[in-house]
Amino acid sequence: MAQDTAVPKLSFQYWLNKAVEWGQTTTLESQQDVCLHLPKLQEFLQQIYESLKHMNSTTAIQRFPLIGQLLGRLCWNPFVVGYGKNLKLAFCKIHKKIILLCHLLSSSEWGANKVGTGTFISALGYTSADYYSKLVKNVSILNFFYFSRVSDDHVNVVSLFCIPLITLPDVTPLLEALLTYHGGRSQEVLSSEFLEAVNETFLKKKIALSESAILSLWLRHLPSLEKATLHLFERLISSQTSSLEEVACIIKDSLLPKAACHPAIFRIVDEIFKNALLETGGAPEVMTIIQMFTRCFVQAHQKDNKQHKFPLKAYFPHQHQPLVIALLKHPFDLSATLWSQHLKYITDMLKAIIEDKSIRTYADLFESWFLFVHFGEWADIAAEQLLKSEDESSDTFLWLLAFYYNPHNDKEKRTQILVEARAVYDRLMMLFSCTTLSVTDLQAAASTKTDKRQPCTKHLVRHLLISFLLFSSGGHKIAQEFISHVILASNTTNEVFGLLIRTAYRFNQLGLKNQRAVKLVNELLQELRFTD
């Protein structure tokens, strides 16, 4: 082809020698020499591009094996990169072509080890196995230093040409440099296709990027953040996790809790969880996911060593701040003897908010309930304390559980739920001291005179029943039989499993190992896993 002879080998070697010479000295004479040769260098690079664009990958690399080295050396020279728009444009054109060639080199054409390529690679001092990765790495480094010196439009083009190379490990530095580059304009510099491709590849675990790069990706591209959150949510819902420790590992592995330390990301993730809660009608599984994500987020925030970071209460700016502070105090951070007192404090504040006449819309009420859902461990503690505390505290804890399972701003309905819950609770307390019980006795205690019990009341009653089984002597003896004959037959296995794994997680966090309730929880979980 005519293009093959457009750039003589001697000419290429001449400019490579010049680049080496210019990089080794910074004298006035060498700087003058650079400036003197810039017009000819621009013309030479344009010839390189004209030749490259007509060549296939094998021919191009054989013809210009050291092109990456030449451009890499020139990029370090401020006189070269600062010389006129046309020279920069020539650089960009060659960059694009080389990136494309790197991708094509991974095809069967190069991998076929055709006659001549082995000799060519050996002459460069490489083996055929590592030449490709070396070339890609050099091109990545070249772009890493160069794209910050060109226009935003050129950076956009570089991001587009990186898409087919995203999964190559040696391109990672370039990807991270692009993701943390913002340019001089208010609009997004990088192509949306590039951002979507990086996010998709990251979610599929095909690339490993730094936390700062992922944070920058999610901050600059809302669709990627939304997709990452939905991907985590769907994974948690569909996976057969056997403990909250596994759930926590999945959540932390997503990097979303750490990213959520940025308030903008936290608000978006929280809004997605809120919508999921609304769409599922307050499904217990979704509530558990929100609680565990909040726990992981709080832990990430506490480990964040940034000098200037937002206080945790700032992530809930529109909520009653004393309530936020009280809920942020985790049960594990308090002595168990103080749980009852702290629950009363939380309940009193929630009651005051709910009964405030200025709360006139369901949306206002929902926000208070949604805040409490984030810290649902306190609801589990309330169900446990009901069976251990004095009778005078039972009204407080029953109200808190009724609110947890039914946030509707309907005083009559809430009163009805409390009446039913109180009736079940009183019957359970009559059985609490009995050492000999039957499943029939427990069913009778949980029964209702009508068949119109609300779903939220059913959730509350099941929560009370599980607590009774775990913390009473008689309940402990019939627990497995009750699970086998009642729970499995009532199609509430997932809900009860969720209650039990939350209890097991709390026991583990408290370091409890040998108590009767701990052993029973593990036995019941084992039975439910086996039947699943």
Coordinates of C-alpha atoms in Angstrom, one line a residue:
M1 CA 0.0 0.0 0.0
A2 CA 1.1 3.5 -0.7
Q3 CA 0.5 4.5 2.9
D4 CA 3.1 2.0 4.1
T5 CA 5.9 4.2 2.7
A6 CA 4.4 7.5 3.7
V7 CA 6.5 7.6 6.9
P8 CA 10.1 6.3 6.4
K9 CA 11.5 4.2 9.2
L10 CA 14.5 6.6 9.4
S11 CA 12.1 9.5 10.0
F12 CA 10.4 7.6 12.8
Q13 CA 13.7 6.8 14.4
Y14 CA 14.8 10.4 14.1
W15 CA 11.8 11.7 16.0
L16 CA 12.1 9.0 18.6
N17 CA 15.7 10.0 19.2
K18 CA 14.6 13.6 19.4
A19 CA 12.0 12.7 22.0
V20 CA 14.6 10.8 24.1
E21 CA 17.1 13.7 23.8
W22 CA 14.5 16.3 24.8
G23 CA 13.5 14.3 27.8
Q24 CA 17.1 14.0 29.1
T25 CA 17.9 17.7 29.3
T26 CA 16.2 20.9 30.2
T27 CA 18.8 23.4 29.0
L28 CA 17.9 26.5 27.1
E29 CA 19.4 25.0 24.0
S30 CA 17.3 21.9 24.2
Q31 CA 14.2 24.0 24.7
Q32 CA 15.0 26.1 21.7
D33 CA 15.6 22.9 19.7
V34 CA 12.1 21.7 20.7
C35 CA 10.4 24.9 19.6
L36 CA 12.4 24.9 16.4
H37 CA 11.2 21.4 15.5
L38 CA 7.5 21.7 16.5
P39 CA 6.1 22.5 13.1
K40 CA 7.9 19.5 11.5
L41 CA 6.8 17.3 14.4
Q42 CA 3.2 18.3 13.8
E43 CA 3.6 17.4 10.2
F44 CA 5.2 14.1 11.0
L45 CA 2.4 13.1 13.5
Q46 CA -0.2 13.9 10.9
Q47 CA 1.6 11.6 8.5
I48 CA 1.6 8.9 11.2
Y49 CA -2.1 9.2 11.5
E50 CA -2.8 9.1 7.8
S51 CA -0.8 5.9 7.6
L52 CA -2.4 4.2 10.7
K53 CA -5.9 4.8 9.6
H54 CA -5.5 2.6 6.5
M55 CA -3.7 -0.3 8.3
N56 CA -5.1 -3.3 10.1
S57 CA -3.8 -4.1 13.6
T58 CA -1.0 -6.5 12.6
T59 CA 0.4 -4.2 9.9
A60 CA 0.2 -1.1 12.1
I61 CA 2.0 -2.7 15.0
Q62 CA 4.7 -4.2 12.8
R63 CA 5.1 -0.8 11.0
F64 CA 5.2 1.3 14.2
P65 CA 6.1 -1.0 17.1
L66 CA 7.4 1.9 19.2
I67 CA 4.6 4.4 18.6
G68 CA 3.5 4.2 22.2
Q69 CA 7.0 5.0 23.5
L70 CA 7.3 8.0 21.1
L71 CA 4.0 9.5 22.2
G72 CA 4.6 8.8 25.8
R73 CA 7.9 10.7 25.8
L74 CA 6.4 13.6 23.9
C75 CA 3.5 13.9 26.3
W76 CA 5.9 14.7 29.1
N77 CA 7.3 17.6 27.2
P78 CA 5.4 20.9 28.1
F79 CA 6.6 22.6 25.0
V80 CA 5.1 19.8 22.8
V81 CA 1.7 19.6 24.5
G82 CA 1.4 23.3 24.7
Y83 CA 2.0 23.9 21.0
G84 CA -1.1 24.8 19.2
K85 CA -4.4 23.1 18.7
N86 CA -3.4 21.2 15.5
L87 CA -0.6 19.3 17.3
K88 CA -3.0 18.3 20.1
L89 CA -5.5 17.2 17.5
A90 CA -2.9 15.0 15.8
F91 CA -2.1 13.5 19.2
C92 CA -5.8 12.7 19.9
K93 CA -6.3 11.1 16.5
I94 CA -3.3 8.8 17.0
H95 CA -4.5 8.0 20.6
K96 CA -7.9 6.9 19.3
K97 CA -6.3 4.7 16.6
I98 CA -3.9 3.0 19.1
I99 CA -6.7 2.3 21.6
L100 CA -8.7 0.6 18.8
L101 CA -5.6 -1.4 17.7
C102 CA -5.1 -2.6 21.3
H103 CA -8.6 -4.0 21.3
L104 CA -8.1 -5.6 17.9
L105 CA -4.9 -7.2 19.0
S106 CA -6.8 -9.4 21.4
S107 CA -8.7 -10.9 18.4
S108 CA -7.9 -14.2 16.7
E109 CA -5.9 -12.4 14.0
W110 CA -3.1 -11.6 16.5
G111 CA -3.7 -14.7 18.7
A112 CA -3.2 -17.0 15.6
N113 CA 0.5 -16.5 15.9
K114 CA 1.0 -15.9 12.2
V115 CA 4.3 -16.4 10.5
G116 CA 6.5 -13.4 11.2
T117 CA 4.9 -12.1 14.3
G118 CA 7.0 -14.2 16.6
T119 CA 10.2 -12.8 15.1
F120 CA 8.8 -9.3 15.2
I121 CA 7.9 -9.6 18.9
S122 CA 11.2 -11.2 19.8
A123 CA 13.0 -8.4 18.2
L124 CA 11.3 -6.0 20.6
G125 CA 12.4 -8.0 23.6
Y126 CA 9.0 -9.5 24.5
T127 CA 7.3 -12.8 24.4
S128 CA 4.1 -13.2 22.4
A129 CA 2.3 -13.7 25.7
D130 CA 3.1 -10.4 27.3
Y131 CA 3.5 -8.0 24.3
Y132 CA -0.3 -7.3 24.1
S133 CA -0.6 -6.4 27.8
K134 CA 2.6 -4.3 27.7
L135 CA 1.2 -2.3 24.8
V136 CA -2.1 -1.7 26.5
K137 CA -0.5 -0.7 29.7
N138 CA 1.7 1.8 27.9
V139 CA -1.3 3.2 26.0
S140 CA -3.2 3.6 29.3
I141 CA -0.3 5.5 30.9
L142 CA 0.0 7.7 27.8
N143 CA -3.7 8.6 28.0
F144 CA -3.5 9.0 31.8
F145 CA -1.1 11.9 31.4
Y146 CA -2.3 13.3 28.2
F147 CA -6.1 13.6 28.4
S148 CA -5.8 16.2 31.2
R149 CA -4.0 18.5 28.8
V150 CA -6.5 18.5 26.0
S151 CA -10.1 19.7 25.5
D152 CA -13.1 18.2 27.2
D153 CA -14.3 17.1 23.8
H154 CA -11.2 15.0 23.3
V155 CA -11.6 13.5 26.7
N156 CA -15.1 12.5 25.8
V157 CA -13.8 10.8 22.7
V158 CA -11.2 8.9 24.7
S159 CA -13.9 7.7 27.1
L160 CA -15.8 6.3 24.1
F161 CA -12.9 4.5 22.7
C162 CA -12.2 2.9 26.1
I163 CA -15.5 1.1 26.2
P164 CA -14.2 -2.1 24.4
L165 CA -11.2 -2.2 26.7
I166 CA -12.9 -1.8 30.0
T167 CA -12.2 -5.3 31.3
L168 CA -8.5 -5.2 30.6
P169 CA -6.6 -4.9 33.9
D170 CA -3.9 -2.7 32.4
V171 CA -6.5 -0.1 31.4
T172 CA -7.7 0.3 35.0
P173 CA -5.5 3.4 35.7
L174 CA -6.9 5.1 32.7
L175 CA -10.5 4.3 33.7
E176 CA -9.9 5.7 37.2
A177 CA -8.2 8.8 35.8
L178 CA -11.2 9.4 33.5
L179 CA -13.7 8.8 36.3
T180 CA -12.0 11.4 38.5
Y181 CA -11.6 13.9 35.7
H182 CA -14.2 16.8 35.6
G183 CA -12.9 19.3 33.1
G184 CA -13.8 22.9 32.9
R185 CA -17.5 22.8 32.1
S186 CA -20.6 22.3 34.1
Q187 CA -21.9 19.5 31.9
E188 CA -20.8 15.9 32.0
V189 CA -17.5 15.5 30.1
L190 CA -17.5 11.7 29.8
S191 CA -19.8 9.9 27.5
S192 CA -22.9 8.3 29.2
E193 CA -22.2 5.1 27.3
F194 CA -18.7 4.9 29.0
L195 CA -20.2 5.5 32.4
E196 CA -22.9 2.9 32.0
A197 CA -20.4 0.4 30.6
V198 CA -18.0 0.9 33.6
N199 CA -20.9 0.6 36.1
E200 CA -22.3 -2.5 34.4
T201 CA -18.9 -4.2 34.3
F202 CA -18.2 -3.3 37.9
L203 CA -21.5 -4.7 39.1
K204 CA -20.7 -8.0 37.3
K205 CA -17.4 -8.1 39.1
K206 CA -15.4 -8.1 35.9
I207 CA -13.2 -5.2 37.0
A208 CA -11.9 -3.9 40.3
L209 CA -11.8 -0.1 40.8
S210 CA -10.8 2.0 43.7
E211 CA -13.5 3.3 46.1
S212 CA -12.7 6.9 45.1
A213 CA -13.3 6.0 41.4
I214 CA -16.6 4.3 42.2
L215 CA -17.7 7.2 44.3
S216 CA -16.9 9.6 41.5
L217 CA -18.9 7.4 39.1
W218 CA -22.0 7.4 41.2
L219 CA -21.8 11.1 42.0
R220 CA -21.5 12.1 38.4
H221 CA -24.0 9.6 36.9
L222 CA -27.3 9.1 38.7
P223 CA -28.5 6.2 36.5
S224 CA -25.4 4.2 37.5
L225 CA -26.1 4.8 41.2
E226 CA -29.7 3.8 40.8
K227 CA -28.8 0.7 39.0
A228 CA -26.2 -0.3 41.6
T229 CA -28.8 0.2 44.4
L230 CA -31.4 -1.9 42.6
H231 CA -28.8 -4.5 41.7
L232 CA -28.0 -4.8 45.4
F233 CA -31.6 -4.9 46.4
E234 CA -32.5 -7.6 43.9
R235 CA -29.5 -9.7 44.9
L236 CA -30.5 -9.5 48.6
I237 CA -34.1 -10.4 47.8
S238 CA -33.3 -13.3 45.5
S239 CA -30.3 -14.8 47.4
Q240 CA -30.8 -17.6 49.9
T241 CA -28.8 -16.0 52.8
S242 CA -28.8 -18.0 56.0
S243 CA -27.7 -15.2 58.3
L244 CA -27.6 -11.4 58.6
E245 CA -23.8 -11.7 58.7
E246 CA -24.1 -12.9 55.1
V247 CA -26.4 -10.1 54.3
A248 CA -24.0 -7.6 55.7
C249 CA -21.1 -9.0 53.7
I250 CA -23.2 -8.6 50.5
I251 CA -24.1 -5.1 51.4
K252 CA -20.5 -4.1 52.3
D253 CA -19.2 -5.7 49.1
S254 CA -21.3 -3.5 47.0
L255 CA -19.4 -0.4 48.3
L256 CA -22.7 1.4 48.7
P257 CA -22.5 1.9 52.5
K258 CA -19.2 3.6 52.1
A259 CA -20.3 5.7 49.2
A260 CA -23.4 6.7 51.2
C261 CA -21.2 8.6 53.5
H262 CA -21.6 11.3 50.9
P263 CA -25.0 12.8 51.8
A264 CA -26.1 13.1 48.2
I265 CA -25.6 9.4 47.6
F266 CA -27.3 8.5 50.9
R267 CA -30.4 10.4 50.0
I268 CA -30.8 8.7 46.6
V269 CA -30.2 5.2 48.0
D270 CA -32.6 5.9 50.8
E271 CA -35.2 7.1 48.4
I272 CA -34.9 3.9 46.4
F273 CA -35.4 1.8 49.5
K274 CA -38.4 4.0 50.5
N275 CA -40.0 3.3 47.1
A276 CA -39.3 -0.4 47.5
L277 CA -41.0 -0.4 50.9
L278 CA -44.1 1.4 49.5
E279 CA -44.3 -1.0 46.5
T280 CA -44.1 -4.1 48.7
G281 CA -46.6 -2.8 51.3
G282 CA -44.0 -2.8 54.1
A283 CA -42.8 -6.3 53.5
P284 CA -40.8 -7.6 56.5
E285 CA -37.9 -8.7 54.2
V286 CA -37.6 -5.2 52.8
M287 CA -37.6 -3.7 56.3
T288 CA -34.8 -6.1 57.3
I289 CA -32.7 -5.0 54.3
I290 CA -33.1 -1.4 55.1
Q291 CA -32.1 -2.0 58.7
M292 CA -29.0 -3.9 57.7
F293 CA -28.0 -1.3 55.1
T294 CA -28.4 1.4 57.7
R295 CA -26.3 -0.6 60.2
C296 CA -23.5 -1.1 57.5
F297 CA -23.7 2.6 56.6
V298 CA -23.4 3.7 60.2
Q299 CA -20.3 1.4 60.7
A300 CA -18.7 2.8 57.5
H301 CA -19.4 6.4 58.7
Q302 CA -17.8 5.7 62.0
K303 CA -14.7 4.3 60.3
D304 CA -14.5 7.2 57.9
N305 CA -11.3 9.1 58.9
K306 CA -12.0 12.2 56.9
Q307 CA -11.2 15.4 58.7
H308 CA -14.5 17.1 57.6
K309 CA -17.4 14.7 57.6
F310 CA -21.1 15.2 58.3
P311 CA -22.5 14.1 61.7
L312 CA -24.8 11.2 61.4
K313 CA -27.9 13.2 62.3
A314 CA -27.3 15.3 59.2
Y315 CA -28.4 12.4 57.0
F316 CA -31.9 12.8 58.4
P317 CA -32.2 16.6 58.3
H318 CA -36.0 16.8 58.2
Q319 CA -36.6 14.6 61.2
H320 CA -37.0 15.4 64.9
Q321 CA -33.3 15.5 65.8
P322 CA -33.6 14.3 69.4
L323 CA -35.4 11.2 68.0
V324 CA -32.7 10.7 65.3
I325 CA -30.0 10.8 68.0
A326 CA -31.9 8.4 70.2
L327 CA -32.4 5.9 67.4
L328 CA -28.8 6.2 66.3
K329 CA -27.8 4.8 69.7
H330 CA -27.5 1.2 68.9
P331 CA -28.7 -1.5 71.4
F332 CA -25.3 -3.0 71.4
D333 CA -23.9 0.3 72.7
L334 CA -26.0 0.2 75.8
S335 CA -26.2 -2.1 78.7
A336 CA -29.2 -4.4 78.5
T337 CA -30.5 -3.0 81.8
L338 CA -31.0 0.3 80.0
W339 CA -32.9 -1.0 77.0
S340 CA -36.3 -0.6 78.6
Q341 CA -35.6 3.0 79.6
H342 CA -34.3 3.9 76.2
L343 CA -37.3 2.3 74.5
K344 CA -39.7 4.4 76.6
Y345 CA -37.7 7.5 75.6
I346 CA -38.1 6.6 71.9
T347 CA -41.7 5.8 72.2
D348 CA -42.6 9.0 74.0
M349 CA -41.0 11.1 71.3
L350 CA -42.7 9.1 68.5
K351 CA -46.1 9.4 70.3
A352 CA -45.6 13.2 70.6
I353 CA -44.9 13.4 66.9
I354 CA -47.8 11.2 65.8
E355 CA -50.3 13.0 68.1
D356 CA -49.1 16.4 67.1
K357 CA -52.0 18.2 65.5
S358 CA -49.7 19.8 62.9
I359 CA -49.1 16.3 61.5
R360 CA -52.0 16.3 59.1
T361 CA -50.9 14.2 56.2
Y362 CA -50.0 10.5 55.8
A363 CA -46.7 11.6 54.2
D364 CA -45.6 13.3 57.4
L365 CA -46.5 10.2 59.4
F366 CA -44.8 7.9 56.9
E367 CA -41.5 9.8 57.2
S368 CA -41.5 9.3 61.0
W369 CA -42.2 5.6 60.5
F370 CA -39.6 5.2 57.8
L371 CA -37.0 6.7 60.1
F372 CA -37.9 4.2 62.7
V373 CA -37.7 1.3 60.2
H374 CA -34.1 2.2 59.6
F375 CA -33.4 1.3 63.2
G376 CA -35.9 -1.6 63.6
E377 CA -33.6 -3.4 66.0
W378 CA -35.4 -1.4 68.7
A379 CA -38.7 -3.0 67.6
D380 CA -37.1 -6.5 68.1
I381 CA -35.9 -5.3 71.5
A382 CA -39.4 -4.1 72.4
A383 CA -40.9 -7.5 71.6
E384 CA -38.3 -9.2 73.8
Q385 CA -38.7 -6.7 76.7
L386 CA -42.5 -7.2 76.7
L387 CA -42.0 -10.7 78.1
K388 CA -39.3 -9.6 80.6
S389 CA -40.4 -6.2 81.8
E390 CA -43.0 -5.1 84.4
D391 CA -46.6 -4.9 83.3
E392 CA -46.5 -1.1 83.5
S393 CA -44.1 -1.0 80.6
S394 CA -46.2 -3.2 78.4
D395 CA -48.4 -0.5 77.0
T396 CA -45.4 1.5 75.8
F397 CA -43.8 -1.5 74.1
L398 CA -47.1 -2.7 72.5
W399 CA -47.7 0.8 71.2
L400 CA -44.2 0.9 69.6
L401 CA -44.8 -2.5 68.0
A402 CA -48.2 -1.5 66.7
F403 CA -46.7 1.6 65.2
Y404 CA -43.8 -0.4 63.6
Y405 CA -46.3 -2.8 61.9
N406 CA -49.0 -0.2 61.2
P407 CA -48.0 3.5 60.5
H408 CA -51.5 4.6 59.4
N409 CA -52.8 7.8 60.8
D410 CA -56.1 6.3 61.8
K411 CA -56.6 6.5 65.6
E412 CA -59.5 4.1 65.6
K413 CA -57.6 1.5 63.6
R414 CA -54.5 1.9 65.8
T415 CA -56.7 1.5 68.9
Q416 CA -58.2 -1.7 67.5
I417 CA -54.7 -3.1 66.8
L418 CA -53.6 -2.3 70.3
V419 CA -56.7 -3.9 71.8
E420 CA -56.1 -7.2 69.9
A421 CA -52.4 -7.1 70.6
R422 CA -53.1 -6.5 74.3
A423 CA -55.5 -9.5 74.4
V424 CA -52.9 -11.8 72.9
Y425 CA -50.2 -10.5 75.1
D426 CA -52.2 -11.0 78.3
R427 CA -53.0 -14.6 77.3
L428 CA -49.4 -15.2 76.6
M429 CA -48.3 -13.8 79.9
M430 CA -50.8 -16.2 81.7
L431 CA -48.9 -19.0 80.0
F432 CA -45.4 -17.6 80.5
S433 CA -44.7 -19.3 83.8
C434 CA -46.2 -22.7 82.8
T435 CA -43.6 -25.4 82.4
T436 CA -45.9 -27.7 80.4
L437 CA -47.6 -26.3 77.3
S438 CA -49.1 -27.7 74.1
V439 CA -49.2 -26.2 70.7
T440 CA -53.0 -26.0 71.0
D441 CA -52.6 -23.8 74.1
L442 CA -50.4 -21.4 72.2
Q443 CA -52.7 -21.4 69.2
A444 CA -55.6 -20.6 71.5
A445 CA -53.7 -17.7 73.0
A446 CA -53.1 -16.2 69.6
S447 CA -56.6 -16.7 68.3
T448 CA -59.2 -14.1 67.6
K449 CA -63.0 -14.2 67.8
T450 CA -63.3 -12.9 64.2
D451 CA -61.6 -13.7 60.9
K452 CA -61.0 -10.1 60.1
R453 CA -57.6 -9.6 61.7
Q454 CA -55.6 -7.0 59.8
P455 CA -52.3 -8.2 58.2
C456 CA -50.3 -5.7 60.3
T457 CA -51.9 -7.2 63.4
K458 CA -51.0 -10.7 62.2
H459 CA -47.3 -9.6 61.9
L460 CA -47.3 -8.2 65.4
V461 CA -48.9 -11.3 66.9
R462 CA -46.4 -13.6 65.1
H463 CA -43.6 -11.4 66.5
L464 CA -45.0 -11.9 70.0
L465 CA -45.3 -15.6 69.5
I466 CA -41.7 -16.0 68.4
S467 CA -40.5 -14.0 71.4
F468 CA -42.7 -16.2 73.7
L469 CA -41.2 -19.4 72.2
L470 CA -37.7 -18.1 72.7
F471 CA -37.9 -16.6 76.2
S472 CA -40.4 -18.8 78.1
S473 CA -39.8 -22.2 79.6
G474 CA -42.9 -23.8 78.3
G475 CA -42.5 -22.1 74.9
H476 CA -39.0 -23.4 74.6
K477 CA -40.2 -27.0 74.9
I478 CA -42.8 -26.8 72.1
A479 CA -41.0 -24.4 69.8
Q480 CA -39.9 -26.9 67.2
E481 CA -43.3 -28.5 67.1
F482 CA -45.0 -25.1 66.8
I483 CA -42.7 -24.2 63.9
S484 CA -43.3 -27.5 62.1
H485 CA -47.1 -27.7 62.5
V486 CA -48.2 -24.1 62.6
I487 CA -45.7 -21.8 60.9
L488 CA -44.9 -24.0 58.0
A489 CA -48.5 -24.7 57.3
S490 CA -49.4 -21.0 57.4
N491 CA -47.2 -19.8 54.6
T492 CA -45.3 -17.4 56.8
T493 CA -41.9 -19.2 56.8
N494 CA -40.0 -16.3 55.3
E495 CA -41.3 -13.8 57.8
V496 CA -40.5 -16.1 60.7
F497 CA -37.1 -16.9 59.3
G498 CA -36.4 -13.1 59.1
L499 CA -37.4 -12.7 62.8
L500 CA -35.1 -15.6 63.8
I501 CA -32.1 -14.5 61.8
R502 CA -32.4 -10.9 63.3
T503 CA -32.5 -12.5 66.7
A504 CA -29.5 -14.7 66.0
Y505 CA -27.6 -11.7 64.7
R506 CA -28.4 -9.7 67.9
F507 CA -27.3 -12.6 70.0
N508 CA -24.0 -13.0 68.1
Q509 CA -23.3 -9.3 68.3
L510 CA -23.8 -9.4 72.0
G511 CA -21.5 -12.4 72.3
L512 CA -24.1 -14.7 73.7
K513 CA -23.3 -18.4 73.0
N514 CA -24.4 -20.8 75.7
Q515 CA -27.8 -19.4 76.7
R516 CA -30.9 -21.6 76.1
A517 CA -32.5 -19.1 73.7
V518 CA -29.3 -18.9 71.5
K519 CA -29.3 -22.6 71.0
L520 CA -33.0 -22.7 70.3
V521 CA -32.7 -20.0 67.7
N522 CA -30.0 -21.9 65.8
E523 CA -32.0 -25.1 66.0
L524 CA -35.2 -23.4 64.6
L525 CA -33.2 -21.7 61.8
Q526 CA -31.7 -25.1 60.9
E527 CA -35.1 -26.6 60.7
L528 CA -36.4 -23.8 58.5
R529 CA -33.4 -24.1 56.2
F530 CA -33.9 -27.8 55.9
T531 CA -37.6 -27.5 55.0
D532 CA -36.7 -24.8 52.4

